[in-house]
């Protein structure tokens, strides 16, 4: 083997090593970016939950939660269906929770996990308490997509409405006068807003 061949082999090996190193750095950079987004989304959601807890006590208004969403955000409710746009989400919060907040309903958070822009939380829908203090509750789940800058572009609440109905009958629940019924035929489209559909690629 002549010197030129040795030089070529050495150069090739150096290039391979360089590419491997760059690939490792790129992977690390991607992981750091994902970790940063996840930390940011979790911190934002913690503020969201803290506000929701205050709302459950009656100290704040439901409409304030809309400030955690982008202008074109989509909110999916198990009873009310698809709600599009921050202003409509703001109105929906007030209308849908009338007659529930202040009447024993609350939504304590149990756990949260984040994967890139997507965040999943598990919570309980408490409808009230029995005489011995045991809560009437139904487990719920939410999937959110984080858009950045402290805002979510999508939230999909999942709740077993059959279980809700059974619980209401068992507790002999009667709706207060200010309670609003959900639409008879809600929009069941669960897609992300068009501008944020690319975030769904990892779903």
Coordinates of C-alpha atoms in Angstrom, one line a residue:
X1 CA 0.0 0.0 0.0
X2 CA 1.6 3.4 -1.0
X3 CA 1.6 6.6 0.9
X4 CA -1.3 8.1 -1.1
X5 CA -3.5 5.1 -0.2
X6 CA -2.6 5.5 3.5
X7 CA -3.4 9.3 3.3
X8 CA -6.8 8.6 1.6
X9 CA -7.7 6.0 4.2
X10 CA -6.7 8.4 7.0
X11 CA -8.8 11.2 5.4
X12 CA -11.8 8.9 5.0
X13 CA -11.6 7.8 8.6
X14 CA -11.3 11.4 9.8
X15 CA -14.4 12.4 7.8
X16 CA -16.4 9.4 9.2
X17 CA -15.4 10.4 12.7
X18 CA -16.3 14.0 12.0
X19 CA -19.8 13.0 10.7
X20 CA -20.4 10.8 13.7
X21 CA -19.4 13.6 16.0
X22 CA -21.7 16.0 14.2
X23 CA -24.5 13.5 14.3
X24 CA -24.0 13.1 18.1
X25 CA -24.1 16.8 18.6
X26 CA -27.2 17.2 16.5
X27 CA -28.9 14.5 18.5
X28 CA -27.9 16.1 21.7
X29 CA -29.1 19.5 20.4
X30 CA -32.4 18.0 19.4
X31 CA -32.8 16.4 22.8
X32 CA -31.9 19.6 24.6
X33 CA -34.5 21.5 22.4
X34 CA -37.2 18.9 23.1
X35 CA -36.3 19.0 26.8
X36 CA -36.6 22.8 26.8
X37 CA -40.0 22.7 25.2
X38 CA -41.2 20.0 27.6
X39 CA -40.0 22.0 30.6
X40 CA -41.6 25.1 29.3
X41 CA -44.9 23.4 28.5
X42 CA -45.0 21.7 31.9
X43 CA -44.3 25.0 33.7
X44 CA -47.1 26.7 31.7
X45 CA -49.5 23.9 32.5
X46 CA -48.6 24.2 36.2
X47 CA -49.7 27.8 36.0
X48 CA -52.9 26.7 34.2
X49 CA -53.7 24.2 36.9
X50 CA -53.0 26.7 39.7
X51 CA -55.4 29.2 38.1
X52 CA -58.0 26.4 37.6
X53 CA -57.7 25.5 41.3
X54 CA -58.4 29.1 42.2
X55 CA -61.4 29.1 39.9
X56 CA -62.8 26.0 41.6
X57 CA -62.8 28.0 44.9
X58 CA -64.6 30.8 43.3
X59 CA -61.8 33.4 43.7
X60 CA -61.2 33.7 39.9
X61 CA -63.3 33.4 36.7
X62 CA -63.3 30.6 34.2
X63 CA -62.9 33.0 31.3
X64 CA -59.4 33.8 32.6
X65 CA -58.2 30.3 31.5
X66 CA -58.6 31.4 27.8
X67 CA -55.5 33.5 28.2
X68 CA -53.4 30.3 28.1
X69 CA -54.5 29.7 24.5
X70 CA -53.5 31.0 21.1
X71 CA -56.0 33.1 19.2
X72 CA -56.7 30.2 16.8
X73 CA -56.7 27.5 19.5
X74 CA -59.1 24.6 19.5
X75 CA -60.7 23.2 22.7
X76 CA -62.4 19.8 22.6
X77 CA -65.0 19.2 25.4
X78 CA -66.6 15.7 25.9
X79 CA -70.1 17.3 26.2
X80 CA -69.8 20.5 24.2
X81 CA -67.6 19.3 21.4
X82 CA -65.2 21.4 19.4
X83 CA -64.7 25.1 20.3
X84 CA -62.6 27.2 17.9
X85 CA -60.8 30.4 18.7
X86 CA -59.7 32.1 22.0
X87 CA -62.8 34.3 22.2
X88 CA -65.2 31.4 21.8
X89 CA -63.2 29.3 24.3
X90 CA -63.5 32.2 26.8
X91 CA -67.3 32.3 26.3
X92 CA -67.5 28.5 26.4
X93 CA -65.7 28.3 29.8
X94 CA -68.2 30.6 31.4
X95 CA -71.3 29.0 29.8
X96 CA -70.3 25.4 30.3
X97 CA -69.3 25.8 34.0
X98 CA -72.3 27.8 35.1
X99 CA -74.2 25.9 37.8
X100 CA -71.3 23.6 38.4
X101 CA -68.5 25.7 40.0
X102 CA -69.7 26.6 43.5
X103 CA -71.9 23.6 43.6
X104 CA -69.4 20.9 44.6
X105 CA -67.6 20.5 41.3
X106 CA -63.8 20.6 41.1
X107 CA -61.0 19.3 39.0
X108 CA -57.9 18.2 41.0
X109 CA -54.8 17.3 39.0
X110 CA -53.1 13.9 39.6
X111 CA -50.2 13.7 37.2
X112 CA -48.8 15.3 34.0
X113 CA -46.3 14.1 31.4
X114 CA -44.8 15.9 28.4
X115 CA -43.4 14.6 25.1
X116 CA -42.1 17.4 22.9
X117 CA -44.9 19.8 22.2
X118 CA -47.5 17.4 23.5
X119 CA -48.6 17.3 27.1
X120 CA -50.9 14.7 28.8
X121 CA -52.6 15.2 32.1
X122 CA -54.8 13.0 34.3
X123 CA -57.3 14.6 36.6
X124 CA -60.5 13.7 38.5
X125 CA -63.8 15.4 37.9
X126 CA -65.3 15.7 41.3
X127 CA -69.1 16.2 41.3
X128 CA -69.5 16.5 45.0
X129 CA -69.1 14.5 48.2
X130 CA -71.0 11.8 50.0
X131 CA -72.1 12.2 53.6
X132 CA -68.9 10.3 54.8
X133 CA -66.7 12.7 52.8
X134 CA -66.0 10.3 49.9
X135 CA -66.0 12.2 46.6
X136 CA -68.3 11.4 43.8
X137 CA -65.7 11.4 41.0
X138 CA -65.0 10.4 37.4
X139 CA -61.4 10.1 36.1
X140 CA -60.5 12.4 33.2
X141 CA -57.6 12.9 30.7
X142 CA -56.5 15.8 28.7
X143 CA -54.1 16.0 25.7
X144 CA -52.7 19.5 25.0
X145 CA -50.3 20.8 22.3
X146 CA -47.9 23.6 23.4
X147 CA -47.3 26.4 20.9
X148 CA -44.7 28.2 22.8
X149 CA -44.6 31.6 24.6
X150 CA -46.8 30.3 27.4
X151 CA -49.7 29.3 25.1
X152 CA -51.4 26.1 24.1
X153 CA -52.9 25.8 20.7
X154 CA -55.1 22.7 21.5
X155 CA -56.7 20.9 24.4
X156 CA -58.8 17.7 24.2
X157 CA -60.6 16.7 27.4
X158 CA -61.6 13.1 27.6
X159 CA -64.3 12.0 30.1
X160 CA -66.6 9.0 30.3
X161 CA -70.0 10.7 30.0
X162 CA -71.8 7.5 30.7
X163 CA -70.0 7.3 34.0
X164 CA -70.9 11.0 34.6
X165 CA -74.6 10.2 34.0
X166 CA -74.5 7.2 36.3
X167 CA -72.8 9.2 39.0
X168 CA -75.3 12.1 38.7
X169 CA -78.2 9.6 39.1
X170 CA -76.6 7.9 42.1
X171 CA -76.1 11.2 43.9
X172 CA -79.6 12.4 42.8
X173 CA -78.1 15.5 41.2
X174 CA -80.5 18.2 40.1
X175 CA -79.2 21.1 37.9
X176 CA -79.2 24.5 39.4
X177 CA -81.2 27.2 37.7
X178 CA -78.1 28.8 36.0
X179 CA -76.9 25.5 34.5
X180 CA -76.7 25.4 30.7
X181 CA -77.2 22.3 28.7
X182 CA -74.6 21.4 26.0
X183 CA -75.6 21.4 22.3
X184 CA -77.6 18.5 21.2
X185 CA -75.3 17.8 18.2
X186 CA -71.8 19.1 19.1
X187 CA -69.0 19.3 16.5
X188 CA -66.9 16.1 17.0
X189 CA -64.0 17.1 14.8
X190 CA -60.9 16.6 17.0
X191 CA -58.2 17.8 14.6
X192 CA -55.6 20.5 15.5
X193 CA -55.9 24.0 14.2
X194 CA -54.6 24.1 10.6
X195 CA -51.6 26.4 11.5
X196 CA -50.5 23.8 14.1
X197 CA -51.3 20.6 12.4
X198 CA -47.6 19.9 12.0
X199 CA -47.3 19.3 15.7
X200 CA -49.5 16.2 15.3
X201 CA -46.9 14.3 13.3
X202 CA -45.5 12.8 16.6
X203 CA -49.0 11.9 17.9

